[in-house]
mmCIF file of C-alpha atoms and ligand atoms in Angstrom:
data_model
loop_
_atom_site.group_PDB
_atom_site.id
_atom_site.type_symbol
_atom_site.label_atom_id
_atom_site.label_comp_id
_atom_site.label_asym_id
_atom_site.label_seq_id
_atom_site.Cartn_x
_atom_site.Cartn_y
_atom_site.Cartn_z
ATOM 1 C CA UNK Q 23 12.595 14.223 -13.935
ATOM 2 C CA UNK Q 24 9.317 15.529 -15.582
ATOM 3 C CA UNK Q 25 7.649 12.815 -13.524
ATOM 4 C CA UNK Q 26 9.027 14.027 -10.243
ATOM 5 C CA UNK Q 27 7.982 17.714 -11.118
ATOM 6 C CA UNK Q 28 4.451 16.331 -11.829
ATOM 7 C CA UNK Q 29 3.914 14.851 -9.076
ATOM 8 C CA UNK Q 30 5.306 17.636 -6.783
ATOM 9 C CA UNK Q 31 3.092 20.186 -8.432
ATOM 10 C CA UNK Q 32 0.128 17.463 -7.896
ATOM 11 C CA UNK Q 33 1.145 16.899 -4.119
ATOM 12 C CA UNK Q 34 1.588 20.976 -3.286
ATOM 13 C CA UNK Q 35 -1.592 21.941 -5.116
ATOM 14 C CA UNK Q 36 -3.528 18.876 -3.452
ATOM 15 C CA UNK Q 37 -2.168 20.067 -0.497
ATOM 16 C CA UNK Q 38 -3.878 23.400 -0.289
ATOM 17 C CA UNK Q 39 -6.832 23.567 1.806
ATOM 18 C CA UNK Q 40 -9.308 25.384 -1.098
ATOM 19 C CA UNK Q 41 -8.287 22.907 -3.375
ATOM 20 C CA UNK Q 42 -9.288 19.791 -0.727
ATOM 21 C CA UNK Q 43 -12.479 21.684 0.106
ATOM 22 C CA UNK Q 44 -13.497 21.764 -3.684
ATOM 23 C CA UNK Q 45 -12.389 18.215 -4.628
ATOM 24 C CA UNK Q 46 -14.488 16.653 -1.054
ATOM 25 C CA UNK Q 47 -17.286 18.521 -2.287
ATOM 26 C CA UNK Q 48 -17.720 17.816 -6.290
ATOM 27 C CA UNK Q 49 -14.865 14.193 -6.212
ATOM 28 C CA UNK Q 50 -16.430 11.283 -4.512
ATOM 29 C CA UNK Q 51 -18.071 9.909 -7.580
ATOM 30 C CA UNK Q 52 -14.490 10.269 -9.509
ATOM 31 C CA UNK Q 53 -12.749 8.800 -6.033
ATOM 32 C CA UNK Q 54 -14.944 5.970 -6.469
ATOM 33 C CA UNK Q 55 -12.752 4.727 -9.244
ATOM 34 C CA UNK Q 56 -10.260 3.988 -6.846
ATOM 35 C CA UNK Q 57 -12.103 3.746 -3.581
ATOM 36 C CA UNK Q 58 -14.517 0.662 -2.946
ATOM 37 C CA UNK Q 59 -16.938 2.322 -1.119
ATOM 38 C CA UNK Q 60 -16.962 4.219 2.925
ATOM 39 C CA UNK Q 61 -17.967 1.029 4.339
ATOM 40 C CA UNK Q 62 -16.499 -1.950 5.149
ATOM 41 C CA UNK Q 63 -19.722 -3.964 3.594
ATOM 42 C CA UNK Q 64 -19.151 -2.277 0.256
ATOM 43 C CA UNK Q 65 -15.425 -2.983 0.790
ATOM 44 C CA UNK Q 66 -16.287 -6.468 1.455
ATOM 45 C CA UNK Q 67 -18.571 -6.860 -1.785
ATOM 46 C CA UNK Q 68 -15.479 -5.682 -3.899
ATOM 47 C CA UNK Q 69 -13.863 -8.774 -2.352
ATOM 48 C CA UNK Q 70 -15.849 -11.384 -3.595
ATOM 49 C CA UNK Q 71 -16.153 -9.330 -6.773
ATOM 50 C CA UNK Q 72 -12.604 -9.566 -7.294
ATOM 51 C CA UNK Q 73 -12.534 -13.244 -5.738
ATOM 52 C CA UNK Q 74 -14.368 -14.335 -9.074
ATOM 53 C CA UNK Q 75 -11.951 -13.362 -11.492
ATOM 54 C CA UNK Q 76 -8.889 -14.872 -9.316
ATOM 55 C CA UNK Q 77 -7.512 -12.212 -8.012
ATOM 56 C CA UNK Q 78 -6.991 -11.945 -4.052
ATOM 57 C CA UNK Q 79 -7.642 -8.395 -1.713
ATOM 58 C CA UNK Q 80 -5.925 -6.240 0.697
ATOM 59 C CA UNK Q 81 -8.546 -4.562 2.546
ATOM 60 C CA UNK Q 82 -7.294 -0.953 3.822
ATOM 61 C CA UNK Q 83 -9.318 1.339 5.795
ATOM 62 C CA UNK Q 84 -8.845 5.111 4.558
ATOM 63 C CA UNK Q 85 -7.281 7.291 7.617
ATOM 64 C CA UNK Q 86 -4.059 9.719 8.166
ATOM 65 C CA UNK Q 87 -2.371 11.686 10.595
ATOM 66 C CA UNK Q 88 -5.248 11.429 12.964
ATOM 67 C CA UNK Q 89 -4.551 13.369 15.535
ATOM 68 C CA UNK Q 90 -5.561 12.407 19.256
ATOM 69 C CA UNK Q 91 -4.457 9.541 20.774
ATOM 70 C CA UNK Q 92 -8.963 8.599 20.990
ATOM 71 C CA UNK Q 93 -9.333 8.802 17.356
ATOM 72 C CA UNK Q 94 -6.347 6.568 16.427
ATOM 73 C CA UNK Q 95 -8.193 4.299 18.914
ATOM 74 C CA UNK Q 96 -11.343 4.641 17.677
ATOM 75 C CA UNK Q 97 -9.587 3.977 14.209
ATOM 76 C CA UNK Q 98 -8.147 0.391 15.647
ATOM 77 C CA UNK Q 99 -11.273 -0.419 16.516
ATOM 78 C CA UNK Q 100 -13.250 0.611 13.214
ATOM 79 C CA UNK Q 101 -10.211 -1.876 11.382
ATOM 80 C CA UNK Q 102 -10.908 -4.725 13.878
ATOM 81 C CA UNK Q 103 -14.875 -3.967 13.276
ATOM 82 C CA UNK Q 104 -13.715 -4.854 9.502
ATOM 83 C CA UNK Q 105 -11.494 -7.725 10.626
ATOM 84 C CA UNK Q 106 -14.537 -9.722 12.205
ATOM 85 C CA UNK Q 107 -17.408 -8.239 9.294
ATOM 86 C CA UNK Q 108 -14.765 -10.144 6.602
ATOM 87 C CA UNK Q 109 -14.458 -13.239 9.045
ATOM 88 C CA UNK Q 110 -18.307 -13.195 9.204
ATOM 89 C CA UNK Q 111 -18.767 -12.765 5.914
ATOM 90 C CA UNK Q 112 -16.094 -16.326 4.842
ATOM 91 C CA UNK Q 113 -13.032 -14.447 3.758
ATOM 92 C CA UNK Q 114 -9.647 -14.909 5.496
ATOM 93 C CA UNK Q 115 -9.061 -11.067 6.269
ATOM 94 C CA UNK Q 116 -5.566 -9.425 4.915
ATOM 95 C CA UNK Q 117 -5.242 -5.689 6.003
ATOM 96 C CA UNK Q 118 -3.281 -3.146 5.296
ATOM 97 C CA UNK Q 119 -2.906 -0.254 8.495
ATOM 98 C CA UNK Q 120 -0.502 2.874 8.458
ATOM 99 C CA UNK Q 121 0.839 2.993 11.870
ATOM 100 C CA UNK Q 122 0.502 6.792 11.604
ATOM 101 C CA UNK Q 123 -3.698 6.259 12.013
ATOM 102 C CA UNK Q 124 -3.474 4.259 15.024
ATOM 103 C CA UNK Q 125 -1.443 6.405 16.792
ATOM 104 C CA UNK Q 126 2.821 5.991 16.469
ATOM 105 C CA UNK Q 127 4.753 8.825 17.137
ATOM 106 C CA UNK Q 128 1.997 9.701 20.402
ATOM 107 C CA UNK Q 129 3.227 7.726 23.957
ATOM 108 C CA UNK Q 130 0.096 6.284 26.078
ATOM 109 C CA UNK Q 131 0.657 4.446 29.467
ATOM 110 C CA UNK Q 132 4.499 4.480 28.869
ATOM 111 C CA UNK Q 133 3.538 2.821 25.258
ATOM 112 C CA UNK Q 134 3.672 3.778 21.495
ATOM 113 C CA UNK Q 135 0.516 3.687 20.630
ATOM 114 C CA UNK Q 136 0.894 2.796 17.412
ATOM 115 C CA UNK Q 137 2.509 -0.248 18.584
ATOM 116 C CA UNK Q 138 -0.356 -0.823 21.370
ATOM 117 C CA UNK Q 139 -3.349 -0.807 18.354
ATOM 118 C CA UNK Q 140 -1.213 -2.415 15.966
ATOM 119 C CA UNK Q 141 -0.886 -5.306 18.376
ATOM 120 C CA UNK Q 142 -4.420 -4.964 18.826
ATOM 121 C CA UNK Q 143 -5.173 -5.110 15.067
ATOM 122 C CA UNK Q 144 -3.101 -7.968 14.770
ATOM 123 C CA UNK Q 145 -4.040 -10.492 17.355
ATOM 124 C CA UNK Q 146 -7.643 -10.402 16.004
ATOM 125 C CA UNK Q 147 -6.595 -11.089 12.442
ATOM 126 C CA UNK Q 148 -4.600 -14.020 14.088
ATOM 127 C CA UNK Q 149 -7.196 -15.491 15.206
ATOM 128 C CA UNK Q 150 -8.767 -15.411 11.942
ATOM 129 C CA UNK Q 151 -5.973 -16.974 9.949
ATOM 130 C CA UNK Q 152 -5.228 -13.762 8.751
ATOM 131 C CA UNK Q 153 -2.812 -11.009 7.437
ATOM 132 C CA UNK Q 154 -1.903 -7.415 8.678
ATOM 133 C CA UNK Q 155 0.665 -5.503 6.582
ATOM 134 C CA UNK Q 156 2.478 -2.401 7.820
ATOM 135 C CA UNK Q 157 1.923 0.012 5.187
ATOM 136 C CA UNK Q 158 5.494 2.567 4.666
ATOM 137 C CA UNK Q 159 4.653 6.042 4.847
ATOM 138 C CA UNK Q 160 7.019 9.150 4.531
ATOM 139 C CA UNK Q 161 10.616 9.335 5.567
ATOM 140 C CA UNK Q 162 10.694 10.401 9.159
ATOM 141 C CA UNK Q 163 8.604 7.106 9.464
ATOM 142 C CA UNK Q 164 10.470 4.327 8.710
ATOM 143 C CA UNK Q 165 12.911 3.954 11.417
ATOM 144 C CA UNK Q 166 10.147 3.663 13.904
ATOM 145 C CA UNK Q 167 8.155 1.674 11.598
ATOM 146 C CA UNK Q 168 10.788 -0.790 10.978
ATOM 147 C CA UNK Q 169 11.679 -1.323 14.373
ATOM 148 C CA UNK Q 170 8.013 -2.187 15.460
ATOM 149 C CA UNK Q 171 7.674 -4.387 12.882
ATOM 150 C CA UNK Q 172 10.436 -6.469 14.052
ATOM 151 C CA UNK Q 173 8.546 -6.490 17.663
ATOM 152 C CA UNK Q 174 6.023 -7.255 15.966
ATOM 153 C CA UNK Q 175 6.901 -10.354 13.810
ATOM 154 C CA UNK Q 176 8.726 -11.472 17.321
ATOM 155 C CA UNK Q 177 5.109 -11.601 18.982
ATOM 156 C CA UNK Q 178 2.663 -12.905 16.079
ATOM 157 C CA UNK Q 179 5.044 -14.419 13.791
ATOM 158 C CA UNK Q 180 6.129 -13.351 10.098
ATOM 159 C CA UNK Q 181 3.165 -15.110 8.563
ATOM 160 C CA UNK Q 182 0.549 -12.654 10.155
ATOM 161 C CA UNK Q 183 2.611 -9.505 9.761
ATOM 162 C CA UNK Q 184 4.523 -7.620 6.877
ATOM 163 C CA UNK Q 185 5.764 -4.566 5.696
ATOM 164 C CA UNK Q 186 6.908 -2.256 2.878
ATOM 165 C CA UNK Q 187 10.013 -1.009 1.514
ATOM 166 C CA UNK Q 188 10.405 1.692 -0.900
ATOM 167 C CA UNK Q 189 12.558 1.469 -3.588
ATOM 168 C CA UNK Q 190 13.159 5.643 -4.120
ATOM 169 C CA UNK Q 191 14.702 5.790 -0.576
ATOM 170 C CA UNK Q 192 18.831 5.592 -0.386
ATOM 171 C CA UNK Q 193 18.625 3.450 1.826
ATOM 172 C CA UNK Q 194 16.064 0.880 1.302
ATOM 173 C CA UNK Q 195 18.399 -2.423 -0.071
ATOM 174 C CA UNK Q 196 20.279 -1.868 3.453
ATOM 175 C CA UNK Q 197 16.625 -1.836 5.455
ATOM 176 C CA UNK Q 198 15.905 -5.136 3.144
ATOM 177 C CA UNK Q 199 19.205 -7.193 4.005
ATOM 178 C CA UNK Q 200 19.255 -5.834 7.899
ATOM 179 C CA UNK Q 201 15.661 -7.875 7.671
ATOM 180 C CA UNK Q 202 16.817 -11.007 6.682
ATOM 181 C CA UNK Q 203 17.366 -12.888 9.942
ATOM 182 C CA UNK Q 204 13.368 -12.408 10.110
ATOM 183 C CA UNK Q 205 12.643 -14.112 6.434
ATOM 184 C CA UNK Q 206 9.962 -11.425 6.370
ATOM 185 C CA UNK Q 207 6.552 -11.199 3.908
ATOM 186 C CA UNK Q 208 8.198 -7.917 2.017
ATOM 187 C CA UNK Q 209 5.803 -5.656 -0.047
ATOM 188 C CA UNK Q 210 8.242 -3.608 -2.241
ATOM 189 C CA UNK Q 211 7.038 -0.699 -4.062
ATOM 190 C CA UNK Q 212 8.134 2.299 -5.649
ATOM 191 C CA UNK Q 213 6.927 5.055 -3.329
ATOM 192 C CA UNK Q 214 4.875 7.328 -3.265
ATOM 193 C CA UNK Q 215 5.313 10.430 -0.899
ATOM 194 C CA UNK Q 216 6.936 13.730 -1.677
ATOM 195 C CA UNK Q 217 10.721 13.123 -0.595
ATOM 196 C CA UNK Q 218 13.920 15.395 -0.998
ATOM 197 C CA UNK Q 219 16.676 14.369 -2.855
ATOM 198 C CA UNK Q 220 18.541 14.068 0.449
ATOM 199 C CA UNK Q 221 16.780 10.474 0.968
ATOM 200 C CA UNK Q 222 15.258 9.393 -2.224
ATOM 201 C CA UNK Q 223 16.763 9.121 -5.853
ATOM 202 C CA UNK Q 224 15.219 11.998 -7.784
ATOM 203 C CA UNK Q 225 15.975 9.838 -11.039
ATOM 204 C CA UNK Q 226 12.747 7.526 -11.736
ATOM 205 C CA UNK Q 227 15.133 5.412 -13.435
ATOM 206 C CA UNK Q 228 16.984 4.748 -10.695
ATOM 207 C CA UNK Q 229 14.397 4.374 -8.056
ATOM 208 C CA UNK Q 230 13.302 1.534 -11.110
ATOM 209 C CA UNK Q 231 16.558 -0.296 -11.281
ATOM 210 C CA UNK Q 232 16.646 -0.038 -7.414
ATOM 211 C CA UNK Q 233 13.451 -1.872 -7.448
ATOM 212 C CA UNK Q 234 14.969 -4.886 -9.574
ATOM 213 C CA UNK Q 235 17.583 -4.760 -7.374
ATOM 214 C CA UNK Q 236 15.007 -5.183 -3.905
ATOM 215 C CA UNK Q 237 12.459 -8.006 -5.740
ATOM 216 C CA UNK Q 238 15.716 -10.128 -7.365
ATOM 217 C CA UNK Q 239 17.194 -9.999 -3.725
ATOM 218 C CA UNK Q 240 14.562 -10.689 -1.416
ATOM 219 C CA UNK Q 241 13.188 -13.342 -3.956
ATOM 220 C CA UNK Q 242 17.607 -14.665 -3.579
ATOM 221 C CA UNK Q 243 17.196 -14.647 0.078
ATOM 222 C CA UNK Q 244 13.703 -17.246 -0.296
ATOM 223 C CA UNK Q 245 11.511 -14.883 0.754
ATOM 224 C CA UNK Q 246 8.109 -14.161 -0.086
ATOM 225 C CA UNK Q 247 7.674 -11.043 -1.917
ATOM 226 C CA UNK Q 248 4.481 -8.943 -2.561
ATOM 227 C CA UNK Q 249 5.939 -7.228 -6.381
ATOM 228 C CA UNK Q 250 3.609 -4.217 -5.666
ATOM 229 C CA UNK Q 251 3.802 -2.351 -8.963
ATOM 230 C CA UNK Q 252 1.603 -1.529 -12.463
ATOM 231 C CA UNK Q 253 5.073 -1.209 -14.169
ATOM 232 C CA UNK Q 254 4.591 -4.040 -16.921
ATOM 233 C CA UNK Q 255 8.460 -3.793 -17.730
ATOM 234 C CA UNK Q 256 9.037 -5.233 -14.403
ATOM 235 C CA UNK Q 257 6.423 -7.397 -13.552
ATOM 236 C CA UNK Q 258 7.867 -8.958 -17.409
ATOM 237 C CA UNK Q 259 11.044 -9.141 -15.822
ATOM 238 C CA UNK Q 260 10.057 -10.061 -12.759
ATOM 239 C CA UNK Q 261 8.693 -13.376 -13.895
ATOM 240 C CA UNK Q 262 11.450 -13.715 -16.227
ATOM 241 C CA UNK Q 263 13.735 -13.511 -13.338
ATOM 242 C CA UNK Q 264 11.756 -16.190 -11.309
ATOM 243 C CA UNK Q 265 11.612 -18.559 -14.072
ATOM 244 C CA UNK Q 266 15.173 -18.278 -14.661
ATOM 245 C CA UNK Q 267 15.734 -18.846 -11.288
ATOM 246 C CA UNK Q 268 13.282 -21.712 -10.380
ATOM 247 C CA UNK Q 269 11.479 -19.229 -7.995
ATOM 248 C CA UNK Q 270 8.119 -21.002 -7.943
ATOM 249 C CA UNK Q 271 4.751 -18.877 -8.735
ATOM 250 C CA UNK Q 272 3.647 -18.831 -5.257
ATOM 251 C CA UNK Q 273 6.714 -17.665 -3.481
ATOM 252 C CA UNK Q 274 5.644 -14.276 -4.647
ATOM 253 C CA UNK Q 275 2.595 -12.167 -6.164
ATOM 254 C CA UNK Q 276 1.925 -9.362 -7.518
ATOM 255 C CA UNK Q 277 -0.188 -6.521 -5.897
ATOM 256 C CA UNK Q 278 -1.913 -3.250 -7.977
ATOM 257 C CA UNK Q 279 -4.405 -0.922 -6.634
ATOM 258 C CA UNK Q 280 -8.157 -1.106 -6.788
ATOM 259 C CA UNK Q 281 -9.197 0.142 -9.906
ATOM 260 C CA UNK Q 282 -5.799 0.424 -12.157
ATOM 261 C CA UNK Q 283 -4.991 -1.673 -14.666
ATOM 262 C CA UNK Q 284 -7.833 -4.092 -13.881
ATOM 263 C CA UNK Q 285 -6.911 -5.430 -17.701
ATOM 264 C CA UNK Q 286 -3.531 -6.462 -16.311
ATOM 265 C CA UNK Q 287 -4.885 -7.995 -12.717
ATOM 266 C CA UNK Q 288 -7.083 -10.510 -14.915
ATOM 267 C CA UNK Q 289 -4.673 -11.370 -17.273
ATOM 268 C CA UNK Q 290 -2.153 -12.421 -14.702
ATOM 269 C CA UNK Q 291 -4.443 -14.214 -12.715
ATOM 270 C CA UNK Q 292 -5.262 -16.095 -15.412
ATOM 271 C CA UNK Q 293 -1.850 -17.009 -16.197
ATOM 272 C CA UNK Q 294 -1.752 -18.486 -12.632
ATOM 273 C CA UNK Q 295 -0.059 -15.965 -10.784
ATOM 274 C CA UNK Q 296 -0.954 -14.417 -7.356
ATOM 275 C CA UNK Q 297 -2.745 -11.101 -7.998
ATOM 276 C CA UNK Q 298 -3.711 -9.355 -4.628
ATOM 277 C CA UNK Q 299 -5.623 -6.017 -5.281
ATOM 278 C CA UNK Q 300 -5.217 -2.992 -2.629
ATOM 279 C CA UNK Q 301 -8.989 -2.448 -1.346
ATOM 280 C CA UNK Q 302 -8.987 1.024 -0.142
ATOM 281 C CA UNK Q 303 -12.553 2.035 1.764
ATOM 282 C CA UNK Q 304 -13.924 5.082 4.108
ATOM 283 C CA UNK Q 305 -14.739 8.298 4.147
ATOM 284 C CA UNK Q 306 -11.472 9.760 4.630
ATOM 285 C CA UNK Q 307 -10.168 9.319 1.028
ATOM 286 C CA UNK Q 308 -8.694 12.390 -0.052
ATOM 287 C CA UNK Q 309 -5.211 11.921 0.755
ATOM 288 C CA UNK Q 310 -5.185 8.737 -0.896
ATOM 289 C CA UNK Q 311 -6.966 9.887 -4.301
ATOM 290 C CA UNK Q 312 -4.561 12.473 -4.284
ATOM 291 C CA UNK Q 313 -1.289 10.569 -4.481
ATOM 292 C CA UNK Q 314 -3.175 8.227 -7.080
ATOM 293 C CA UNK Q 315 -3.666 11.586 -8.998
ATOM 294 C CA UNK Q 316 0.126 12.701 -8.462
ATOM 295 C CA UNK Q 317 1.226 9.381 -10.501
ATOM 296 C CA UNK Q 318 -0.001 10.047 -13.696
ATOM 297 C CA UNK Q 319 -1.210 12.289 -15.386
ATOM 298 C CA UNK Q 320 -3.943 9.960 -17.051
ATOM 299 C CA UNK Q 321 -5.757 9.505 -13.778
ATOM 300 C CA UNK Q 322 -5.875 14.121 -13.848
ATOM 301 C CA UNK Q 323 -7.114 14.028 -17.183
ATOM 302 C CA UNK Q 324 -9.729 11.592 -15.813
ATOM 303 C CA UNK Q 325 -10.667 14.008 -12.545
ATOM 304 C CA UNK Q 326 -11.169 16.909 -15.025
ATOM 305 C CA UNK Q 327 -13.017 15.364 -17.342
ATOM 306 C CA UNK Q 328 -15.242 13.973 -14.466
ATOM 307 C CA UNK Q 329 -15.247 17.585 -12.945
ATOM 308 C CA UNK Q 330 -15.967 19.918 -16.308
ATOM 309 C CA UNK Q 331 -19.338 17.338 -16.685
ATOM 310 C CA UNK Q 332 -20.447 18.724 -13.398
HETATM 311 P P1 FDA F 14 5.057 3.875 -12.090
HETATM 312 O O1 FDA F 14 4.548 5.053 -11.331
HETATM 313 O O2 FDA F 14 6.397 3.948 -12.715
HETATM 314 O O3 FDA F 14 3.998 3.481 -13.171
HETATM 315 C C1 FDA F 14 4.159 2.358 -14.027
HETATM 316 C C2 FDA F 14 3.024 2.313 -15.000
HETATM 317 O O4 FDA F 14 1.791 2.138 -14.304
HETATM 318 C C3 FDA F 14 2.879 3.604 -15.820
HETATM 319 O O5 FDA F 14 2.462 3.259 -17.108
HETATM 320 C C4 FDA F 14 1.800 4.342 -15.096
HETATM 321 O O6 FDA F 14 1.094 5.214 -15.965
HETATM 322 C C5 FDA F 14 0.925 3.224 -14.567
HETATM 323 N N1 FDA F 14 0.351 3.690 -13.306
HETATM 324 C C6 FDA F 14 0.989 3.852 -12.155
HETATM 325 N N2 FDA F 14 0.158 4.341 -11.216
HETATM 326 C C7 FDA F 14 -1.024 4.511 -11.833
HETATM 327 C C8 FDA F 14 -2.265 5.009 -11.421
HETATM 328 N N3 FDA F 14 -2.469 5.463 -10.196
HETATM 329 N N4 FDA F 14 -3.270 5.035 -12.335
HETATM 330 C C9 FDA F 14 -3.082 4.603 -13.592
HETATM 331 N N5 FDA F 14 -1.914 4.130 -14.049
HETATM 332 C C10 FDA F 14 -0.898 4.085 -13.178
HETATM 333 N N6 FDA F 14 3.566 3.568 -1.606
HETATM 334 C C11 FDA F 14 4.102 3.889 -0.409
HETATM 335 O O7 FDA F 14 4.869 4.861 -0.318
HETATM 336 N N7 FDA F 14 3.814 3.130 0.697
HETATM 337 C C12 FDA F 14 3.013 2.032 0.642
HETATM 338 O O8 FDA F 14 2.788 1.377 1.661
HETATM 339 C C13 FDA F 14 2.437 1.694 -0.622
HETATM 340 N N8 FDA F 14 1.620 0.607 -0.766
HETATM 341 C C14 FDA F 14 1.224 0.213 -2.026
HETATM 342 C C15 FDA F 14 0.499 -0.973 -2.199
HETATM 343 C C16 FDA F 14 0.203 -1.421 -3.472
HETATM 344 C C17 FDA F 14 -0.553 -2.694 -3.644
HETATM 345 C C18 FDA F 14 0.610 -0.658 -4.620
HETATM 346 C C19 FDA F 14 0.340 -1.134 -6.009
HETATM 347 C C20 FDA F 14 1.276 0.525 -4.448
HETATM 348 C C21 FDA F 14 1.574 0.987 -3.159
HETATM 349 N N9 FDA F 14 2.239 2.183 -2.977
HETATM 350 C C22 FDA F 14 2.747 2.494 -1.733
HETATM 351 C C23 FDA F 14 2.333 3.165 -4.110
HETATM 352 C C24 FDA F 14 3.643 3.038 -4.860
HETATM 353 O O9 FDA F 14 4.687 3.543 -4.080
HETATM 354 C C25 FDA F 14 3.592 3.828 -6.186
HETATM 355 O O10 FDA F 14 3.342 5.170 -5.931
HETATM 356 C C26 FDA F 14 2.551 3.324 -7.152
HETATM 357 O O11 FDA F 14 2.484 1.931 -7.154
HETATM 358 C C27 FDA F 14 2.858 3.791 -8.606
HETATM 359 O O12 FDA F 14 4.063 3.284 -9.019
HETATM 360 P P2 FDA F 14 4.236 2.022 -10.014
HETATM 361 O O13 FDA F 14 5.099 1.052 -9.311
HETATM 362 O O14 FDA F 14 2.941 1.484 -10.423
HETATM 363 O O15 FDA F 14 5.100 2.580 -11.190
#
């Protein structure tokens, strides 16, 4: 409950505009603790940096709720411009895109064009060997989002395309099992937008034990899961569960974000597991930072002691 209060007060105050305009101005050297860099060179460098201890990347290009239908274009194309500099540079590229920054939700030529850049994004990382995942975003989202995933996996396949389920949504183990016929590469994580208690459990305990629930049963149905969480309790019983089960170590792996519990990345690695680390880059990073700041209230403290240093 207290958790769900901080973060709401987090998300509402980040939300104001004065509050954006001061943190843009004095937070890019505190962002950078969770943002690789605004390029997709420095991006790239925090790949191989994180290739040597083991532990794989998710490359994801900073970018919301852009508005006209050219900029989510232009946004395809910056995200393909990082597809081929990580193909250039020797590293099978795996993206993450919302569909929100490349345009779903806004019809072009009789098309979503989410769905148009998406397809876009996809077929170059194809070519590449690689991997484009379908980031979840806020409620009104994930109908749409679902449903062009399943196009989606129909035209590239379900080994160049995933997506994400959230475990604090109602309704999330029946979006899981309705996937099934498509053995699809799940990410599941908590979630992390400001939802009513009309859709999501308000309860972090049960949007926990719903998460159990979604990793045990899409690791039961043999599919590939991405256990996207810095909750040690359940990445514990998470590999107790596979072990228990005879769910080998690579029929899943766990994901954490750029810059959190690096301790914890390394460690599993070095256990043998797969340990993919969420890359965000680019110069629109306040939105992200923000939610990273609604989660705890460690990664505040961290802000303002950044902030009262000048
Ligand atoms: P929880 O919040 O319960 O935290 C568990 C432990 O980890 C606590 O000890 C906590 O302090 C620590 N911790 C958590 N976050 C931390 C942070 N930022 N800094 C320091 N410590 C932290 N969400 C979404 O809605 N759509 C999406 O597509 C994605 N994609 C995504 C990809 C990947 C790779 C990850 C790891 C997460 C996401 N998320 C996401 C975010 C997710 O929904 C959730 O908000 C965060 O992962 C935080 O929740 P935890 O599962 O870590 O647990």
């Amino acid at each position: 409950m207290i958790d769900q209060l901080y973060r709401k007060v987090v998300l509402t105050v980040a939300g104001q505009k004065a509050i954006e305009n001061a943190v843009r101005a004095r937070g890019w050297g505190m962002a950078q603790r969770f943002v690789a860099g605004e390029t997709p060179q420095t991006a790239i460098q925090a790949v191989h940096d994180l290739n040597k201890d083991g532990i794989m990347a998710n490359l994801d290009l900073l970018g919301e709720f852009i508005e006209s239908p050219a900029q989510c274009t232009q946004f395809a194309d910056n995200v393909i411009t990082m597809l081929d500099a990580a193909h250039a540079d020797g590293i099978t590229p795996y993206v993450s895109i919302k569909l929100s920054s490349v345009g779903q939700g806004k019809t072009v030529d009789g098309e979503d064009l989410g769905l148009t850049n998406a397809r876009r994004i996809i077929r170059r990382a194809k070519e590449y060997g690689g991997f484009v995942c379908l980031d979840m975003e806020d409620h009104p989202r994930v109908d749409q989002t679902l449903a062009q995933f399943r196009t989606l996996v129909g035209e590239f396949g379900g080994q160049h395309v995933g997506t994400v389920l959230q475990s604090y949504l109602y309704r999330t183990e029946e979006d899981r099992a309705s996937l099934d016929d498509l053995k699809p590469n799940l990410r599941i994580v908590k979630g992390a937008y400001l939802e009513p208690e009309t859709v999501a459990y308000p309860q972090k305990a049960d949007v926990d034990a719903a998460y159990r629930r979604l990793v045990y049963a899409h690791m039961q149905a043999g599919n590939y899961v991405n256990v996207a969480t810095h909750d040690e309790s359940i990445i514990h019983d998470v590999q107790m569960y596979a072990l228990a089960h005879g769910i080998s170590k690579d029929a899943f792996e766990f994901q954490m974000l750029y810059g959190i519990r690096r301790d914890l990345q390394r460690n599993l690695a070095a256990a043998g597991y797969r340990v993919r680390a969420y890359i965000p880059y680019g110069r629109d990073w306040y939105p992200y930072f923000s939610r990273r700041i609604a989660e705890t209230p460690r990664n505040a403290m961290f802000v303002l002691r950044g902030m009262l240093k000048g």
